[in-house]
Every structure is written in structure tokens, then in C-alpha cells.
mmCIF file of C-alpha atoms in Angstrom:
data_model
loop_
_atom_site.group_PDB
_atom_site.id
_atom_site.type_symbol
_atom_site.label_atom_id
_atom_site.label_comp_id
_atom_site.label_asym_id
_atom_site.label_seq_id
_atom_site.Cartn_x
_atom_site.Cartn_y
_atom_site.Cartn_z
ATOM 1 C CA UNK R 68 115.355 94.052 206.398
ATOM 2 C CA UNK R 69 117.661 91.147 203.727
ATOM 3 C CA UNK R 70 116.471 94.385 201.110
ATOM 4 C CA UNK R 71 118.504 96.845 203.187
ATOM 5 C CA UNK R 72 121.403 94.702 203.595
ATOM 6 C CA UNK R 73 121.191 93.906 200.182
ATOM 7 C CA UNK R 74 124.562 94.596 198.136
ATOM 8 C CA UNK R 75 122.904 96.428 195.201
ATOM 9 C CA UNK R 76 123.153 99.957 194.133
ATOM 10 C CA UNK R 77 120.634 102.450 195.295
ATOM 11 C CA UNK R 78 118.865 102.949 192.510
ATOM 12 C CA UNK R 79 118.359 98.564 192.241
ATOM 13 C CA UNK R 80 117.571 98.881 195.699
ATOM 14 C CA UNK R 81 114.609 101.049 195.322
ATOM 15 C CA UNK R 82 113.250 99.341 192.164
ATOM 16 C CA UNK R 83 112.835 96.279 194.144
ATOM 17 C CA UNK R 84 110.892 97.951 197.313
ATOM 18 C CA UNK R 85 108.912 99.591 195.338
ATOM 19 C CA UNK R 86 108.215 96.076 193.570
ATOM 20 C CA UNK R 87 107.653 94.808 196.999
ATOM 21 C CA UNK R 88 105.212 97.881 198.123
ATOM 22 C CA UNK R 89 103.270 97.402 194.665
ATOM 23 C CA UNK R 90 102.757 93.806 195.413
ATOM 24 C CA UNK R 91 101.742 94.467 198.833
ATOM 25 C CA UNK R 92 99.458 97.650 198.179
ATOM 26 C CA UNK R 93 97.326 95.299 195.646
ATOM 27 C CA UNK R 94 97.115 92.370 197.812
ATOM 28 C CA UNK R 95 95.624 95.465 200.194
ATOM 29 C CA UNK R 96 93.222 96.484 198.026
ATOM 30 C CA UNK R 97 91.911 93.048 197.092
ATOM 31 C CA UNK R 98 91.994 92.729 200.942
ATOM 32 C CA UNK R 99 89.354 95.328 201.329
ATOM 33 C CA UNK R 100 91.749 97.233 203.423
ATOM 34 C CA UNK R 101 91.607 101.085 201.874
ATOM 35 C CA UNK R 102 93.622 102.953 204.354
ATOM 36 C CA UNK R 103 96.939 99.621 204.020
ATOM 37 C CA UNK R 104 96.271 100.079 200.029
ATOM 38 C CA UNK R 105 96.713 104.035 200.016
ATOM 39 C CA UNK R 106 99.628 103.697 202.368
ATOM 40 C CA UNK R 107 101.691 101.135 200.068
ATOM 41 C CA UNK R 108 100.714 103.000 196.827
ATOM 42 C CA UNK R 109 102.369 105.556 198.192
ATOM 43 C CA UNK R 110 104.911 104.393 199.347
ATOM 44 C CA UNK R 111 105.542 102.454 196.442
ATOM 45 C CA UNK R 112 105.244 105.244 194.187
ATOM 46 C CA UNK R 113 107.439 107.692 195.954
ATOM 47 C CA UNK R 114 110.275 105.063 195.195
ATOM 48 C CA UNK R 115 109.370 104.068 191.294
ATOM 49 C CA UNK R 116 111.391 106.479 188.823
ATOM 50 C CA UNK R 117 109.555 109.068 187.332
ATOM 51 C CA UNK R 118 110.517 107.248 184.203
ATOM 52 C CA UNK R 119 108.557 103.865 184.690
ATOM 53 C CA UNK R 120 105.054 104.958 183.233
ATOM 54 C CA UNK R 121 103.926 101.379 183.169
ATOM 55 C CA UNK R 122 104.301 101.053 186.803
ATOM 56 C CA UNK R 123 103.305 104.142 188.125
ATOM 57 C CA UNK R 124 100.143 104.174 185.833
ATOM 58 C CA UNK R 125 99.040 100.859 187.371
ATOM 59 C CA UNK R 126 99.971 101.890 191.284
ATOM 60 C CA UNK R 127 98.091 104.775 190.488
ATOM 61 C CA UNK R 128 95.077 103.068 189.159
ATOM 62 C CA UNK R 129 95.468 100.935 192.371
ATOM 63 C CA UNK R 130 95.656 104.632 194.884
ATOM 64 C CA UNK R 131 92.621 106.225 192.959
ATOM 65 C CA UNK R 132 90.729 103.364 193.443
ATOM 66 C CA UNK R 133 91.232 102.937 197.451
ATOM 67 C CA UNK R 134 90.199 106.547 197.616
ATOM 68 C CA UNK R 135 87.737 106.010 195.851
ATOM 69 C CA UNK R 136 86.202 103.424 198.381
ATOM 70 C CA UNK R 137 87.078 105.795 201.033
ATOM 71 C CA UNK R 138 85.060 108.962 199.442
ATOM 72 C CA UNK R 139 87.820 110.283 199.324
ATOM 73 C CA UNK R 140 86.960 111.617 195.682
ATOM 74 C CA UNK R 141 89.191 115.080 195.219
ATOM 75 C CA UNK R 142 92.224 112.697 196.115
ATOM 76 C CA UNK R 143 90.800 110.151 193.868
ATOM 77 C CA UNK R 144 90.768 112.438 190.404
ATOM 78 C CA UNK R 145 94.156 113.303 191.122
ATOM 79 C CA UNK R 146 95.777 109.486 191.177
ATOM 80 C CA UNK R 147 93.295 108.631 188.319
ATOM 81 C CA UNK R 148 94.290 111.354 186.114
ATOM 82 C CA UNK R 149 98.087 110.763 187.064
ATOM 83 C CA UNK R 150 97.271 107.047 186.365
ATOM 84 C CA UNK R 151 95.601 108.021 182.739
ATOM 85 C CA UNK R 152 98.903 110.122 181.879
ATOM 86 C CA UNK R 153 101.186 107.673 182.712
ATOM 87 C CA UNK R 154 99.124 105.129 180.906
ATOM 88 C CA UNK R 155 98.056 106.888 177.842
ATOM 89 C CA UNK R 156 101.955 107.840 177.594
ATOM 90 C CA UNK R 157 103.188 103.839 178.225
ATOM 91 C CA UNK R 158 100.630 102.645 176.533
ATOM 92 C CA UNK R 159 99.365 100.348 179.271
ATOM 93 C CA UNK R 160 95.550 100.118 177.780
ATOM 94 C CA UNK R 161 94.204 97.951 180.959
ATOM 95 C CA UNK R 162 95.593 101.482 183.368
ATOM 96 C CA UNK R 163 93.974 103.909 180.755
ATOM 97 C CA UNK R 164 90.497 102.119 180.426
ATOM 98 C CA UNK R 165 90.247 101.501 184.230
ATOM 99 C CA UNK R 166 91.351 105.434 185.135
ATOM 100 C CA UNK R 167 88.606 106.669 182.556
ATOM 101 C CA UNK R 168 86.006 105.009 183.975
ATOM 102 C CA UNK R 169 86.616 106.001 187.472
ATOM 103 C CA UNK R 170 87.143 109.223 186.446
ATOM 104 C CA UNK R 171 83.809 108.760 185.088
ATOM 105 C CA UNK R 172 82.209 107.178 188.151
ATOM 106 C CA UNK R 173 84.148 110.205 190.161
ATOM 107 C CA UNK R 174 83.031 113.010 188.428
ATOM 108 C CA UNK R 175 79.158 111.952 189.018
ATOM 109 C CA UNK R 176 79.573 111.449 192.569
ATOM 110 C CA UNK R 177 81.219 115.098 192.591
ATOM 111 C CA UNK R 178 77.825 116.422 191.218
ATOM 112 C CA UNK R 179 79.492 116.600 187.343
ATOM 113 C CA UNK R 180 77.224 114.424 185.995
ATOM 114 C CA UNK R 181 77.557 115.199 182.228
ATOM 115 C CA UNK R 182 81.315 115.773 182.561
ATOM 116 C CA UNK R 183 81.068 112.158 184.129
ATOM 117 C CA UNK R 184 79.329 110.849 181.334
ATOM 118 C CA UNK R 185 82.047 111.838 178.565
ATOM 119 C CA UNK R 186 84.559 110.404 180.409
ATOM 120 C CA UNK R 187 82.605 107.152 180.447
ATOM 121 C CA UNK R 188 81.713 107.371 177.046
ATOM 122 C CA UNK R 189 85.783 107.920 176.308
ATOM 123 C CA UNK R 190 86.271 104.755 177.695
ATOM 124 C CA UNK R 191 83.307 102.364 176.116
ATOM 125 C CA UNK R 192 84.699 103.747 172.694
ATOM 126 C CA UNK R 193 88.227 103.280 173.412
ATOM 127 C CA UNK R 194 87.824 100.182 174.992
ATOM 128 C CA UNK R 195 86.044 98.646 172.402
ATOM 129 C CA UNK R 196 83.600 95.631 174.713
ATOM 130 C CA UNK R 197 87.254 95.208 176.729
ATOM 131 C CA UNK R 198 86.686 94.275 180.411
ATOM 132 C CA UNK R 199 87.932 97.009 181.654
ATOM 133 C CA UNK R 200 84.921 98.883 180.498
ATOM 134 C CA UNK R 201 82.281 97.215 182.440
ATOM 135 C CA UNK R 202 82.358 99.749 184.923
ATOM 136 C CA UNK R 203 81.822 102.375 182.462
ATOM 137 C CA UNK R 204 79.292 100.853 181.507
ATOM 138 C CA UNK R 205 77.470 100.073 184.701
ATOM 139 C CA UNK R 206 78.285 103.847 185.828
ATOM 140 C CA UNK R 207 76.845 105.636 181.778
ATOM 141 C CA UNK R 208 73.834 103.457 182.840
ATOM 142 C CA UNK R 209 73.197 104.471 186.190
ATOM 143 C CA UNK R 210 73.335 107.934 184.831
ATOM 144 C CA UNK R 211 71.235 107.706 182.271
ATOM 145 C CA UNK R 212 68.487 106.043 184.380
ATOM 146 C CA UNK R 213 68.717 109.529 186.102
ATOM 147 C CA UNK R 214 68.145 110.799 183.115
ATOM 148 C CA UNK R 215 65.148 108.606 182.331
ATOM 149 C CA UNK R 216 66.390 107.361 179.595
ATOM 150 C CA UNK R 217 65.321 103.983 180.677
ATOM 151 C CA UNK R 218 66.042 101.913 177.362
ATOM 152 C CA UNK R 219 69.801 103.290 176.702
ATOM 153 C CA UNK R 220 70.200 103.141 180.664
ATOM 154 C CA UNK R 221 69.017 99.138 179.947
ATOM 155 C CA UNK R 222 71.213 98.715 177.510
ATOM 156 C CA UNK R 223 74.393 99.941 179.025
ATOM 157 C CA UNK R 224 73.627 97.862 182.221
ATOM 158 C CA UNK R 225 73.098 94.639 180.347
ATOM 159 C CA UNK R 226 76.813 95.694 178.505
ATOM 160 C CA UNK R 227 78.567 95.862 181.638
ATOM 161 C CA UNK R 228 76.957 92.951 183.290
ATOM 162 C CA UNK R 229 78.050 91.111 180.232
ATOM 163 C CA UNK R 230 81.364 92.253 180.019
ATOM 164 C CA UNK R 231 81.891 91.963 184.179
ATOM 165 C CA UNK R 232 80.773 88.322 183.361
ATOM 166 C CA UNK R 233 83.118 87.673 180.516
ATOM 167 C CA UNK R 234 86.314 89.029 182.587
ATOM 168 C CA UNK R 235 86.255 85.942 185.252
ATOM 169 C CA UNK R 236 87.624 89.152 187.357
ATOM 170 C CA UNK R 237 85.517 89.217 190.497
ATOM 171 C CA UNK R 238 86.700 92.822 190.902
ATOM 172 C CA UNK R 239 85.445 94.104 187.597
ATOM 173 C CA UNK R 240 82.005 91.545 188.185
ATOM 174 C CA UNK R 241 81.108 93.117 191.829
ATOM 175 C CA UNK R 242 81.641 96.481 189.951
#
């Protein structure tokens, strides 16, 4: 309500809702709360400018994810590979890393298990042992275990566990 009445131009108006709704739609997520999360990403970025890459890559790191929870995995792809654009394009390494491996994870739930795997594998080389690749990890592991390729499958598990450790990010640890 003090943002509507606010004095500022439009544009400063929506920049700092949209700050608001970002805040708010991560506090969601870490909340457990999918359905608050997807809501306030939304919202959020239906008011960030087209322009802010950084932002919208991270808000739509945060929607892919909450659909993601929800099985929701065809709406899922879609924020993650906005979120990979916008972050390969501003740069934002942490957004890219985190996209690819859920795009990973979501293209093995859809059935695309070797599709899944590349995407994975994108990540672990890009991300070089960074945090953000734990998941990738954990994930390429899981799928080669399918694959009975037990000691690579090992391996990959023991890199993400270490790596989920290493963060101090419960998030990235829980996997």
C-alpha cells in the first residue's frame, strides 16, 4: 500500500515491487510453499523489464524450480530455459549452472534420459567443482546407476555429495 502511494515514476515504481515480489517468492520457496513461490515469480517477473537479465534469470531459476517440486515439469523447462538465456546472456554463472542442471534433472523425469544427461554433463564442465553443480552431479549419477554403470554412477554421487557439503547451502546439500 506506502509502494502505491509512493511519489516515484512508474517505471521506479515497478522496479521496486518486483524487488519486493522477488524477495517474497524466495522466502516462498525456501518456505516449502510451491504454489506462494510460482505465484510471486510471476508476479515479480511480469513487472521486471525485459532488459534486467540478471534478475529475471534468477526469478526464473526460482519459478522452474517450484514447478519442479510440483511435477509440474513441461512448465518447468520453459522457466529453466528462459532462466539459462537470461543468464548465459547476463552472465549470472550461479542462474546458468543451476538452470542446466534442472534442465538435466527435468529432461530424465520426462523419459529423455540421454538428452538429460548432456545437459548435466554441460553443467559439471562448465561449472568446473562449483556448488551449483552438485545437483548435476547427484542427477548424471542417478542416471548412470540406471545404466549400470555402477563405478562412474559412484563417482558422480560422491562429487555431488562433496560439493553439496562444501556449499554450507542446505538447499544445494538436501539436493
Amino acid at each position: 500500500e506506502r509502494v502505491a502511494q509512493d511519489d516515484r515514476d512508474p517505471a521506479s515504481q515497478a522496479a521496486l515491487v518486483a524487488d519486493i515480489l522477488t524477495a517474497q517468492a524466495f522466502i516462498a520457496r525456501t518456505r516449502g510453499d510451491d504454489a506462494l513461490t510460482i505465484e510471486l515469480s510471476r508476479r515479480a517477473l511480469s513487472l521486471l523489464p525485459q532488459e534486467n537479465l540478471a534478475g529475471r534469470s534468477v526469478l526464473a531459476v526460482n519459478l522452474g524450480i517450484a514447478h519442479w517440486s510440483c511435477g509440474h515439469l513441461a512448465q518447468a523447462e520453459r522457466a529453466l530455459m528462459e532462466a539459462y538465456h537470461a543468464a548465459q546472456q547476463s552472465r549470472n554463472h550461479y542462474a546458468r549452472l543451476t538452470a542446466l542442471g534442472f534442465l538435466g534433472a527435468v529432461q530424465a523425469a520426462q523419459g529423455q534420459l540421454h538428452e538429460g544427461a548432456e545437459w548435466l554433463r554441460e553443467a559439471i564442465r562448465l561449472g568446473e567443482g562449483a556448488p551449483p553443480t552438485a545437483l548435476a552431479h547427484d542427477t548424471l549419477g542417478a542416471l548412470l546407476y540406471e545404466w549400470n554403470q555402477l563405478e562412474a554412477a559412484a563417482e558422480e554421487l560422491e562429487r555431488g555429495i562433496d560439493l553439496g557439503a562444501r556449499s554450507g547451502n542446505v538447499e544445494i546439500q538436501m539436493g
